[in-house]
mmCIF file of C-alpha atoms in Angstrom:
data_model
loop_
_atom_site.group_PDB
_atom_site.id
_atom_site.type_symbol
_atom_site.label_atom_id
_atom_site.label_comp_id
_atom_site.label_asym_id
_atom_site.label_seq_id
_atom_site.Cartn_x
_atom_site.Cartn_y
_atom_site.Cartn_z
ATOM 1 C CA THR A 1 112.669 -105.696 44.893
ATOM 2 C CA PRO A 2 110.053 -106.732 42.102
ATOM 3 C CA THR A 3 110.988 -105.651 38.412
ATOM 4 C CA ASP A 4 109.886 -106.048 35.105
ATOM 5 C CA THR A 5 113.082 -107.299 33.585
ATOM 6 C CA PRO A 6 114.002 -110.867 32.842
ATOM 7 C CA VAL A 7 115.720 -113.028 35.589
ATOM 8 C CA THR A 8 119.380 -112.570 35.344
ATOM 9 C CA GLY A 9 120.961 -116.086 34.310
ATOM 10 C CA SER A 10 117.663 -117.314 33.198
ATOM 11 C CA PRO A 11 117.101 -121.202 33.545
ATOM 12 C CA PHE A 12 115.164 -121.091 30.399
ATOM 13 C CA GLY A 13 116.541 -120.304 26.978
ATOM 14 C CA LEU A 14 118.755 -123.220 25.946
ATOM 15 C CA GLY A 15 118.542 -122.347 22.373
ATOM 16 C CA SER A 16 117.269 -124.510 19.376
ATOM 17 C CA ASP A 17 119.838 -127.121 20.008
ATOM 18 C CA ASP A 18 117.965 -128.266 23.076
ATOM 19 C CA THR A 19 114.519 -128.578 21.294
ATOM 20 C CA VAL A 20 114.354 -132.102 19.780
ATOM 21 C CA SER A 21 111.730 -134.338 18.114
ATOM 22 C CA VAL A 22 110.825 -137.470 20.426
ATOM 23 C CA PRO A 23 110.585 -140.409 18.242
ATOM 24 C CA ALA A 24 107.079 -142.453 18.847
ATOM 25 C CA ALA A 25 106.985 -146.113 19.545
ATOM 26 C CA SER A 26 104.594 -148.402 17.590
ATOM 27 C CA ARG A 27 101.086 -148.531 18.573
ATOM 28 C CA ASN A 28 100.147 -151.357 20.799
ATOM 29 C CA PHE A 29 97.402 -150.021 23.087
ATOM 30 C CA GLN A 30 93.827 -151.345 23.695
ATOM 31 C CA GLY A 31 92.088 -149.800 26.802
ATOM 32 C CA GLU A 32 88.738 -149.543 28.401
ATOM 33 C CA VAL A 33 87.026 -147.359 30.785
ATOM 34 C CA GLU A 34 85.180 -148.223 33.998
ATOM 35 C CA PRO A 35 81.815 -146.447 34.230
ATOM 36 C CA LEU A 36 80.092 -146.726 37.386
ATOM 37 C CA PRO A 37 76.398 -147.235 37.966
ATOM 38 C CA GLU A 38 74.125 -144.369 37.861
ATOM 39 C CA ALA A 39 72.960 -142.715 41.109
ATOM 40 C CA SER A 40 69.715 -141.136 41.520
ATOM 41 C CA PHE A 41 68.856 -138.582 43.981
ATOM 42 C CA GLU A 42 65.493 -137.098 45.361
ATOM 43 C CA THR A 43 65.884 -134.093 43.398
ATOM 44 C CA GLY A 44 65.383 -136.301 40.311
ATOM 45 C CA GLU A 45 68.759 -135.410 38.669
ATOM 46 C CA ASP A 46 71.272 -138.076 37.761
ATOM 47 C CA TYR A 47 74.872 -137.963 38.313
ATOM 48 C CA LYS A 48 77.308 -140.433 37.310
ATOM 49 C CA LEU A 49 80.846 -141.112 38.452
ATOM 50 C CA PHE A 50 83.353 -142.257 35.746
ATOM 51 C CA LYS A 51 86.823 -143.892 36.428
ATOM 52 C CA LEU A 52 88.742 -142.374 33.463
ATOM 53 C CA SER A 53 92.115 -144.204 34.468
ATOM 54 C CA GLY A 54 92.824 -146.816 36.980
ATOM 55 C CA VAL A 55 96.792 -146.248 36.602
ATOM 56 C CA PRO A 56 98.302 -143.247 38.293
ATOM 57 C CA VAL A 57 98.089 -140.082 36.166
ATOM 58 C CA ALA A 58 100.536 -137.067 36.427
ATOM 59 C CA GLY A 59 98.132 -134.491 35.416
ATOM 60 C CA PHE A 60 95.288 -133.638 33.159
ATOM 61 C CA VAL A 61 93.309 -130.805 31.385
ATOM 62 C CA SER A 62 89.731 -130.873 30.121
ATOM 63 C CA LEU A 63 88.973 -129.668 26.627
ATOM 64 C CA ALA A 64 85.852 -128.671 24.483
ATOM 65 C CA ARG A 65 85.433 -130.722 21.284
ATOM 66 C CA GLY A 66 82.129 -129.693 19.801
ATOM 67 C CA SER A 67 79.508 -130.777 22.038
ATOM 68 C CA SER A 68 81.608 -133.187 23.871
ATOM 69 C CA THR A 69 84.212 -132.879 26.616
ATOM 70 C CA VAL A 70 87.739 -134.617 26.393
ATOM 71 C CA VAL A 71 89.937 -135.199 29.228
ATOM 72 C CA ARG A 72 93.526 -135.151 28.078
ATOM 73 C CA TYR A 73 95.863 -136.775 30.632
ATOM 74 C CA THR A 74 99.511 -138.147 31.034
ATOM 75 C CA ASP A 75 100.224 -141.555 32.084
ATOM 76 C CA ARG A 76 102.755 -141.203 35.260
ATOM 77 C CA ALA A 77 104.700 -144.281 34.568
ATOM 78 C CA THR A 78 105.215 -144.044 30.640
ATOM 79 C CA GLY A 79 104.414 -140.128 30.086
ATOM 80 C CA HIS A 80 102.073 -141.482 27.191
ATOM 81 C CA ILE A 81 99.314 -139.085 26.748
ATOM 82 C CA PHE A 82 95.697 -139.884 26.150
ATOM 83 C CA ASP A 83 92.345 -138.320 25.185
ATOM 84 C CA MET A 84 89.286 -139.317 27.127
ATOM 85 C CA LYS A 85 86.064 -138.394 25.261
ATOM 86 C CA LEU A 86 83.232 -138.360 27.777
ATOM 87 C CA PRO A 87 79.508 -139.060 27.151
ATOM 88 C CA VAL A 88 77.000 -136.416 26.100
ATOM 89 C CA GLY A 89 73.565 -136.391 27.876
ATOM 90 C CA GLU A 90 72.141 -139.040 30.520
ATOM 91 C CA ALA A 91 73.036 -142.772 30.628
ATOM 92 C CA GLY A 92 72.506 -144.592 27.533
ATOM 93 C CA GLY A 93 73.822 -141.967 25.379
ATOM 94 C CA GLU A 94 77.001 -141.546 23.603
ATOM 95 C CA SER A 95 79.705 -143.917 25.017
ATOM 96 C CA VAL A 96 83.029 -142.973 26.514
ATOM 97 C CA GLU A 97 86.045 -143.206 24.335
ATOM 98 C CA LYS A 98 89.702 -143.438 24.960
ATOM 99 C CA VAL A 99 92.608 -142.902 22.410
ATOM 100 C CA ARG A 100 96.348 -142.693 22.891
ATOM 101 C CA ILE A 101 97.563 -139.321 21.275
ATOM 102 C CA THR A 102 101.419 -140.077 21.978
ATOM 103 C CA ASN A 103 103.659 -143.237 22.380
ATOM 104 C CA ASN A 104 106.744 -141.159 23.462
ATOM 105 C CA THR A 105 107.974 -143.060 26.391
ATOM 106 C CA LEU A 106 109.320 -140.614 29.161
ATOM 107 C CA PRO A 107 109.185 -142.684 32.421
ATOM 108 C CA GLN A 108 108.258 -141.666 35.960
ATOM 109 C CA ILE A 109 106.562 -138.245 35.237
ATOM 110 C CA TYR A 110 105.643 -137.291 38.670
ATOM 111 C CA GLU A 111 103.848 -133.861 37.576
ATOM 112 C CA ALA A 112 102.275 -132.749 34.306
ATOM 113 C CA TYR A 113 100.870 -129.208 33.758
ATOM 114 C CA PHE A 114 99.088 -128.923 30.400
ATOM 115 C CA ARG A 115 98.169 -125.663 28.760
ATOM 116 C CA ALA A 116 94.550 -124.650 28.316
ATOM 117 C CA ASP A 117 94.320 -125.840 24.798
ATOM 118 C CA GLY A 118 96.183 -128.894 25.603
ATOM 119 C CA ASN A 119 98.817 -128.745 23.023
ATOM 120 C CA ALA A 120 101.903 -127.946 25.251
ATOM 121 C CA VAL A 121 102.741 -129.469 28.775
ATOM 122 C CA LEU A 122 105.365 -129.309 31.199
ATOM 123 C CA PHE A 123 106.576 -132.573 32.531
ATOM 124 C CA ARG A 124 108.569 -132.982 35.663
ATOM 125 C CA SER A 125 110.572 -136.236 36.527
ATOM 126 C CA LEU A 126 113.292 -137.227 38.598
ATOM 127 C CA ASP A 127 116.800 -137.704 37.166
ATOM 128 C CA GLY A 128 118.844 -139.104 40.384
ATOM 129 C CA GLU A 129 117.888 -136.448 42.888
ATOM 130 C CA THR A 130 117.635 -133.730 40.335
ATOM 131 C CA VAL A 131 114.312 -132.542 39.107
ATOM 132 C CA LYS A 132 114.284 -132.510 35.175
ATOM 133 C CA ASN A 133 111.624 -129.995 33.624
ATOM 134 C CA MET A 134 110.820 -130.884 30.111
ATOM 135 C CA SER A 135 108.470 -128.693 27.922
ATOM 136 C CA LEU A 136 106.484 -130.540 25.219
ATOM 137 C CA SER A 137 104.700 -129.286 22.245
ATOM 138 C CA LEU A 138 102.037 -131.412 20.681
ATOM 139 C CA THR A 139 101.138 -131.021 17.066
ATOM 140 C CA ALA A 140 98.226 -133.010 15.637
ATOM 141 C CA SER A 141 98.690 -135.716 13.096
ATOM 142 C CA LYS A 142 97.843 -134.752 9.390
ATOM 143 C CA ALA A 143 96.464 -137.982 8.823
ATOM 144 C CA THR A 144 92.644 -138.536 8.043
ATOM 145 C CA SER A 145 92.674 -141.507 10.476
ATOM 146 C CA SER A 146 91.263 -140.247 14.010
ATOM 147 C CA ASN A 147 93.875 -142.736 15.466
ATOM 148 C CA GLY A 148 96.977 -140.718 14.299
ATOM 149 C CA LEU A 149 99.438 -140.072 16.964
ATOM 150 C CA TYR A 150 100.589 -136.530 17.888
ATOM 151 C CA SER A 151 104.296 -135.574 17.077
ATOM 152 C CA VAL A 152 106.209 -134.201 20.010
ATOM 153 C CA SER A 153 109.149 -131.775 20.491
ATOM 154 C CA LEU A 154 110.706 -131.314 23.677
ATOM 155 C CA THR A 155 112.630 -128.595 25.338
ATOM 156 C CA LEU A 156 114.635 -128.957 28.580
ATOM 157 C CA LEU A 157 114.142 -126.065 31.117
ATOM 158 C CA ARG A 158 116.993 -125.141 33.251
ATOM 159 C CA GLY A 159 116.889 -124.286 37.117
ATOM 160 C CA SER A 160 115.204 -125.339 40.276
ATOM 161 C CA LEU A 161 111.696 -124.738 39.646
ATOM 162 C CA ASP A 162 108.794 -125.026 42.329
ATOM 163 C CA GLY A 163 105.367 -123.848 42.725
ATOM 164 C CA ILE A 164 104.380 -124.493 39.305
ATOM 165 C CA SER A 165 100.908 -123.138 37.796
ATOM 166 C CA VAL A 166 99.323 -122.332 34.570
ATOM 167 C CA GLY A 167 98.483 -118.991 33.706
ATOM 168 C CA ALA A 168 96.342 -117.382 31.084
ATOM 169 C CA GLY A 169 97.158 -118.283 27.550
ATOM 170 C CA ASP A 170 100.936 -119.658 26.845
ATOM 171 C CA THR A 171 102.033 -118.736 30.279
ATOM 172 C CA LEU A 172 103.532 -120.610 33.266
ATOM 173 C CA VAL A 173 104.239 -119.176 36.660
ATOM 174 C CA TYR A 174 106.715 -120.584 39.060
ATOM 175 C CA GLU A 175 109.340 -120.137 41.699
ATOM 176 C CA VAL A 176 112.938 -120.468 40.425
ATOM 177 C CA ARG A 177 114.599 -121.338 43.731
ATOM 178 C CA ASP A 178 118.185 -120.741 42.785
ATOM 179 C CA SER A 179 117.433 -117.292 41.719
ATOM 180 C CA ARG A 180 115.067 -116.534 44.522
ATOM 181 C CA ALA A 181 112.470 -115.180 42.235
ATOM 182 C CA VAL A 182 108.882 -115.563 41.003
ATOM 183 C CA VAL A 183 108.908 -115.760 37.256
ATOM 184 C CA MET A 184 106.263 -115.936 34.442
ATOM 185 C CA SER A 185 107.361 -117.520 31.024
ATOM 186 C CA LYS A 186 105.927 -119.135 28.150
ATOM 187 C CA PHE A 187 105.575 -122.927 28.241
ATOM 188 C CA SER A 188 108.806 -123.095 25.812
ATOM 189 C CA GLY A 189 110.526 -121.158 28.455
ATOM 190 C CA ASP A 190 110.925 -118.028 26.166
ATOM 191 C CA GLY A 191 110.095 -114.581 27.324
ATOM 192 C CA SER A 192 110.969 -115.142 30.968
ATOM 193 C CA LYS A 193 110.077 -112.113 33.341
ATOM 194 C CA SER A 194 110.892 -111.763 37.241
ATOM 195 C CA LEU A 195 107.752 -110.885 38.966
ATOM 196 C CA LEU A 196 109.081 -111.129 42.611
ATOM 197 C CA SER A 197 112.429 -111.230 44.029
ATOM 198 C CA HIS A 198 112.496 -112.352 47.442
ATOM 199 C CA PRO A 199 114.565 -114.069 50.068
ATOM 200 C CA PHE A 200 112.010 -116.597 50.974
ATOM 201 C CA THR A 201 111.558 -119.567 48.632
ATOM 202 C CA ALA A 202 108.585 -121.675 49.712
ATOM 203 C CA TRP A 203 105.768 -120.470 47.417
ATOM 204 C CA ARG A 204 102.777 -121.920 45.849
ATOM 205 C CA THR A 205 101.480 -120.006 42.782
ATOM 206 C CA ALA A 206 97.901 -120.050 41.101
ATOM 207 C CA ARG A 207 95.927 -117.728 38.950
ATOM 208 C CA LEU A 208 93.839 -114.696 40.746
ATOM 209 C CA GLY A 209 91.812 -113.151 37.797
ATOM 210 C CA THR A 210 94.434 -111.319 35.488
ATOM 211 C CA ASN A 211 97.078 -111.529 38.549
ATOM 212 C CA THR A 212 98.742 -114.529 40.496
ATOM 213 C CA LEU A 213 97.812 -115.923 43.661
ATOM 214 C CA LEU A 214 101.059 -116.290 45.880
ATOM 215 C CA VAL A 215 100.720 -118.325 48.856
ATOM 216 C CA THR A 216 102.993 -119.681 51.579
ATOM 217 C CA LYS A 217 103.602 -123.462 51.572
ATOM 218 C CA PRO A 218 101.219 -124.599 54.382
ATOM 219 C CA SER A 219 102.058 -126.254 57.492
ATOM 220 C CA PHE A 220 100.220 -126.252 60.850
ATOM 221 C CA LEU A 221 103.306 -125.366 62.492
ATOM 222 C CA LEU A 222 103.998 -121.989 60.803
ATOM 223 C CA PRO A 223 101.880 -119.062 60.075
ATOM 224 C CA GLY A 224 100.919 -118.595 56.451
ATOM 225 C CA TYR A 225 100.119 -115.839 54.194
ATOM 226 C CA ALA A 226 98.289 -115.349 50.690
ATOM 227 C CA TYR A 227 99.243 -112.222 48.573
ATOM 228 C CA SER A 228 97.999 -110.710 45.118
ATOM 229 C CA LEU A 229 100.892 -110.442 42.869
ATOM 230 C CA THR A 230 100.392 -108.272 39.637
ATOM 231 C CA GLY A 231 102.341 -108.666 36.279
ATOM 232 C CA GLN A 232 104.081 -105.419 37.364
ATOM 233 C CA GLY A 233 105.211 -106.979 40.835
ATOM 234 C CA ALA A 234 102.939 -105.103 43.145
ATOM 235 C CA LEU A 235 102.290 -107.533 46.173
ATOM 236 C CA THR A 236 99.181 -107.042 48.065
ATOM 237 C CA LYS A 237 98.523 -109.274 51.321
ATOM 238 C CA LEU A 238 95.141 -110.887 51.175
ATOM 239 C CA VAL A 239 95.087 -113.091 54.445
ATOM 240 C CA GLY A 240 97.372 -114.290 57.104
ATOM 241 C CA PRO A 241 98.921 -115.070 59.556
ATOM 242 C CA LEU A 242 97.030 -118.277 59.672
ATOM 243 C CA SER A 243 98.742 -121.702 60.375
ATOM 244 C CA GLY A 244 98.182 -124.115 57.734
ATOM 245 C CA LEU A 245 96.841 -121.742 55.350
ATOM 246 C CA THR A 246 95.743 -123.101 51.759
ATOM 247 C CA ALA A 247 93.858 -120.868 49.422
ATOM 248 C CA VAL A 248 92.560 -120.908 46.020
ATOM 249 C CA ALA A 249 90.450 -118.136 43.842
ATOM 250 C CA ASN A 250 87.610 -118.326 41.560
ATOM 251 C CA PRO A 251 88.643 -117.832 37.814
ATOM 252 C CA ALA A 252 87.457 -114.163 37.868
ATOM 253 C CA GLY A 253 89.636 -113.430 40.885
ATOM 254 C CA THR A 254 86.806 -111.902 42.982
ATOM 255 C CA THR A 255 86.760 -114.369 45.715
ATOM 256 C CA LEU A 256 89.371 -116.046 47.840
ATOM 257 C CA LEU A 257 88.320 -119.428 49.392
ATOM 258 C CA TYR A 258 90.893 -120.467 52.037
ATOM 259 C CA SER A 259 91.263 -122.895 54.909
ATOM 260 C CA TYR A 260 93.690 -122.973 57.863
ATOM 261 C CA SER A 261 94.675 -125.491 60.704
ATOM 262 C CA GLY A 262 92.056 -126.207 63.406
ATOM 263 C CA ALA A 263 89.228 -124.112 61.811
ATOM 264 C CA PRO A 264 85.935 -125.702 62.011
ATOM 265 C CA SER A 265 84.674 -124.307 58.766
ATOM 266 C CA LEU A 266 85.876 -122.977 55.388
ATOM 267 C CA PHE A 267 86.285 -119.156 54.479
ATOM 268 C CA ALA A 268 85.696 -116.932 51.509
ATOM 269 C CA LYS A 269 86.759 -113.450 51.407
ATOM 270 C CA ASN A 270 85.111 -111.106 48.961
ATOM 271 C CA LEU A 271 88.199 -109.348 47.432
ATOM 272 C CA SER A 272 86.143 -106.149 46.373
ATOM 273 C CA ASN A 273 84.877 -105.310 49.959
ATOM 274 C CA GLY A 274 87.073 -107.413 52.057
ATOM 275 C CA THR A 275 83.906 -109.201 53.789
ATOM 276 C CA VAL A 276 84.773 -112.492 55.093
ATOM 277 C CA THR A 277 81.983 -115.476 55.496
ATOM 278 C CA SER A 278 82.136 -118.896 57.061
ATOM 279 C CA LEU A 279 81.117 -121.677 55.090
ATOM 280 C CA THR A 280 80.401 -125.496 55.647
ATOM 281 C CA PRO A 281 81.444 -128.057 55.287
ATOM 282 C CA SER A 282 84.956 -127.946 56.447
ATOM 283 C CA THR A 283 87.577 -128.926 54.069
ATOM 284 C CA LEU A 284 91.005 -127.953 52.716
ATOM 285 C CA ALA A 285 90.821 -125.166 50.104
ATOM 286 C CA ASP A 286 93.014 -127.317 47.820
ATOM 287 C CA LYS A 287 90.163 -129.522 47.369
ATOM 288 C CA CYS A 288 88.042 -126.823 45.718
ATOM 289 C CA VAL A 289 87.570 -125.217 42.077
ATOM 290 C CA GLY A 290 85.526 -122.019 41.382
ATOM 291 C CA SER A 291 83.163 -121.843 38.471
ATOM 292 C CA VAL A 292 83.615 -119.633 35.504
ATOM 293 C CA LYS A 293 80.173 -119.084 34.740
ATOM 294 C CA GLU A 294 78.703 -118.531 38.340
ATOM 295 C CA LYS A 295 81.476 -116.466 40.215
ATOM 296 C CA ASN A 296 80.077 -117.284 43.693
ATOM 297 C CA ILE A 297 79.981 -120.926 43.219
ATOM 298 C CA PHE A 298 82.818 -123.512 44.181
ATOM 299 C CA TYR A 299 83.080 -127.328 43.837
ATOM 300 C CA CYS A 300 84.691 -128.948 46.741
ATOM 301 C CA GLY A 301 85.832 -132.491 47.936
ATOM 302 C CA ALA A 302 85.338 -132.338 51.722
ATOM 303 C CA PRO A 303 86.176 -135.252 54.219
ATOM 304 C CA SER A 304 82.995 -136.822 55.554
ATOM 305 C CA LEU A 305 84.696 -137.278 58.917
ATOM 306 C CA GLY A 306 86.047 -133.789 58.816
ATOM 307 C CA LEU A 307 89.935 -132.479 59.464
ATOM 308 C CA SER A 308 92.152 -133.090 62.334
ATOM 309 C CA GLY A 309 94.463 -130.652 63.885
ATOM 310 C CA ASN A 310 97.664 -131.701 61.888
ATOM 311 C CA GLU A 311 96.367 -131.026 58.752
ATOM 312 C CA PRO A 312 97.241 -130.234 55.784
ATOM 313 C CA ASP A 313 100.700 -131.433 56.684
ATOM 314 C CA GLN A 314 100.023 -135.128 56.937
ATOM 315 C CA TRP A 315 97.710 -135.172 53.964
ATOM 316 C CA TYR A 316 100.456 -133.600 51.836
ATOM 317 C CA GLN A 317 103.012 -136.063 53.360
ATOM 318 C CA GLY A 318 100.828 -139.238 52.246
ATOM 319 C CA ILE A 319 100.361 -140.216 55.990
ATOM 320 C CA THR A 320 96.574 -139.496 56.044
ATOM 321 C CA HIS A 321 94.027 -140.020 53.442
ATOM 322 C CA PHE A 322 90.367 -138.833 53.323
ATOM 323 C CA SER A 323 86.703 -140.427 52.161
ATOM 324 C CA ASP A 324 85.539 -136.928 50.410
ATOM 325 C CA ASN A 325 81.718 -136.106 49.580
ATOM 326 C CA ILE A 326 81.564 -133.637 46.776
ATOM 327 C CA TRP A 327 79.771 -130.519 47.502
ATOM 328 C CA SER A 328 78.686 -127.361 45.721
ATOM 329 C CA ILE A 329 79.156 -124.160 47.745
ATOM 330 C CA ASP A 330 77.472 -120.876 47.008
ATOM 331 C CA THR A 331 79.710 -117.883 48.670
ATOM 332 C CA ASN A 332 76.905 -115.486 48.418
ATOM 333 C CA SER A 333 74.186 -117.083 49.885
ATOM 334 C CA GLU A 334 76.561 -118.982 52.384
ATOM 335 C CA SER A 335 74.690 -122.248 51.379
ATOM 336 C CA SER A 336 76.110 -125.612 50.269
ATOM 337 C CA SER A 337 74.571 -128.901 49.032
ATOM 338 C CA VAL A 338 76.134 -132.199 48.617
ATOM 339 C CA LEU A 339 75.994 -133.531 45.139
ATOM 340 C CA VAL A 340 77.280 -137.201 45.796
ATOM 341 C CA GLU A 341 78.485 -139.388 48.773
ATOM 342 C CA PRO A 342 80.932 -141.704 46.886
ATOM 343 C CA SER A 343 81.358 -143.886 49.741
ATOM 344 C CA SER A 344 77.585 -144.593 50.711
ATOM 345 C CA ALA A 345 76.528 -144.466 46.977
ATOM 346 C CA PHE A 346 79.202 -146.591 45.453
ATOM 347 C CA GLY A 347 81.552 -147.924 48.300
ATOM 348 C CA LEU A 348 84.451 -145.870 46.980
ATOM 349 C CA GLU A 349 86.709 -144.083 48.964
ATOM 350 C CA LEU A 350 87.801 -140.966 46.969
ATOM 351 C CA ASP A 351 90.446 -138.410 48.291
ATOM 352 C CA ILE A 352 90.039 -135.571 45.957
ATOM 353 C CA MET A 353 93.118 -133.497 44.649
ATOM 354 C CA ASN A 354 93.639 -131.213 41.807
ATOM 355 C CA PRO A 355 89.743 -130.546 41.119
ATOM 356 C CA SER A 356 89.049 -129.065 37.990
ATOM 357 C CA LEU A 357 85.622 -128.144 35.788
ATOM 358 C CA SER A 358 85.095 -128.945 32.219
ATOM 359 C CA PRO A 359 84.972 -125.939 29.855
ATOM 360 C CA ASP A 360 81.122 -126.406 29.732
ATOM 361 C CA GLU A 361 81.176 -127.215 33.762
ATOM 362 C CA LYS A 362 79.159 -130.229 33.099
ATOM 363 C CA TYR A 363 82.076 -132.517 34.510
ATOM 364 C CA PHE A 364 83.899 -132.190 37.789
ATOM 365 C CA VAL A 365 87.228 -134.030 37.119
ATOM 366 C CA PHE A 366 89.761 -134.776 39.558
ATOM 367 C CA ILE A 367 92.500 -137.334 40.749
ATOM 368 C CA ASN A 368 92.122 -139.813 43.904
ATOM 369 C CA LYS A 369 94.987 -138.950 46.017
ATOM 370 C CA ARG A 370 94.803 -142.477 47.373
ATOM 371 C CA ASP A 371 96.128 -144.168 44.179
ATOM 372 C CA LEU A 372 96.296 -141.125 41.751
ATOM 373 C CA SER A 373 93.630 -142.668 39.359
ATOM 374 C CA LEU A 374 91.484 -140.130 37.275
ATOM 375 C CA TRP A 375 87.837 -139.438 37.890
ATOM 376 C CA ALA A 376 84.783 -137.504 36.484
ATOM 377 C CA LEU A 377 81.640 -136.597 38.044
ATOM 378 C CA ARG A 378 78.842 -135.472 35.688
ATOM 379 C CA LEU A 379 77.064 -132.631 37.024
ATOM 380 C CA LYS A 380 74.456 -131.644 34.362
#
């Protein structure tokens, strides 16, 4: 039964003895970015793709810095964190700038979940066969030089965590598998609270406005469900059973975008009146992100050759990769338009995962699942 009480035997709260400062290595970085040629379309608008990191990244967050957008990301091999300042305006304007902000080597970081302000991040790595969860707090240097490294403090978080997502403010939502609970806590692990206790232990979490979107892990072999979970533990079914179900919500939590195995299209459910509409192109909902400024707009990567009946399993397993085009989809008008075709325009095979919009929504930022490189598409 869902409760408002903290999880018994919380996996967090190791105490101050477990929070340590991480010494930084000496600075030795020199890097460069790889901007791609400008692509002009019949509309007269210009779009530009930027390869922000050619080496694998574990995670990223987009930040507003004055009139600029900064993408903060983690190098997967070393755990070093970088800031990438994206250009302003049309081609020939302000150049892209890349700065290393930490030199604290924490090797083989497979996942990184940044807080919205970029000053806290959850790192996940393997220690033998055990997943290690490390919460890092980042503090900007007081030095006048813009190249000052951030100081880093680290706290180890206990428990077998899964289905992690970033909530509002300083919150994380995740499943604690050893206690069979869905939990909300601060990034540091403090203030943990059980939202749901359930014998099922294969949840994925995401934001659903002020609530949590709870989705069963997808497989084309099994029926899947999506639920709304409130902070008080109330659970409401949104869709299901649907085999291979993947689902995302717009930031306002008013529209659920979902896909399932064998379906010829994408679907949107208006959570106010329950209306379901069919959309094109066909894609996995995991390749989509909703707009804050326009509640009815989603930006999606969609395979140019469509989906097979065995998805999303083979995609998650890395057996198959897609060559995606990037689309804008309007769930109100049920219309869609292609923004860029990377394969035909640039000869690039981009398999979009972890899509995100910059705070000003001028950039669509994503990871290429083929090699875990980091990219940005300028939208405006």
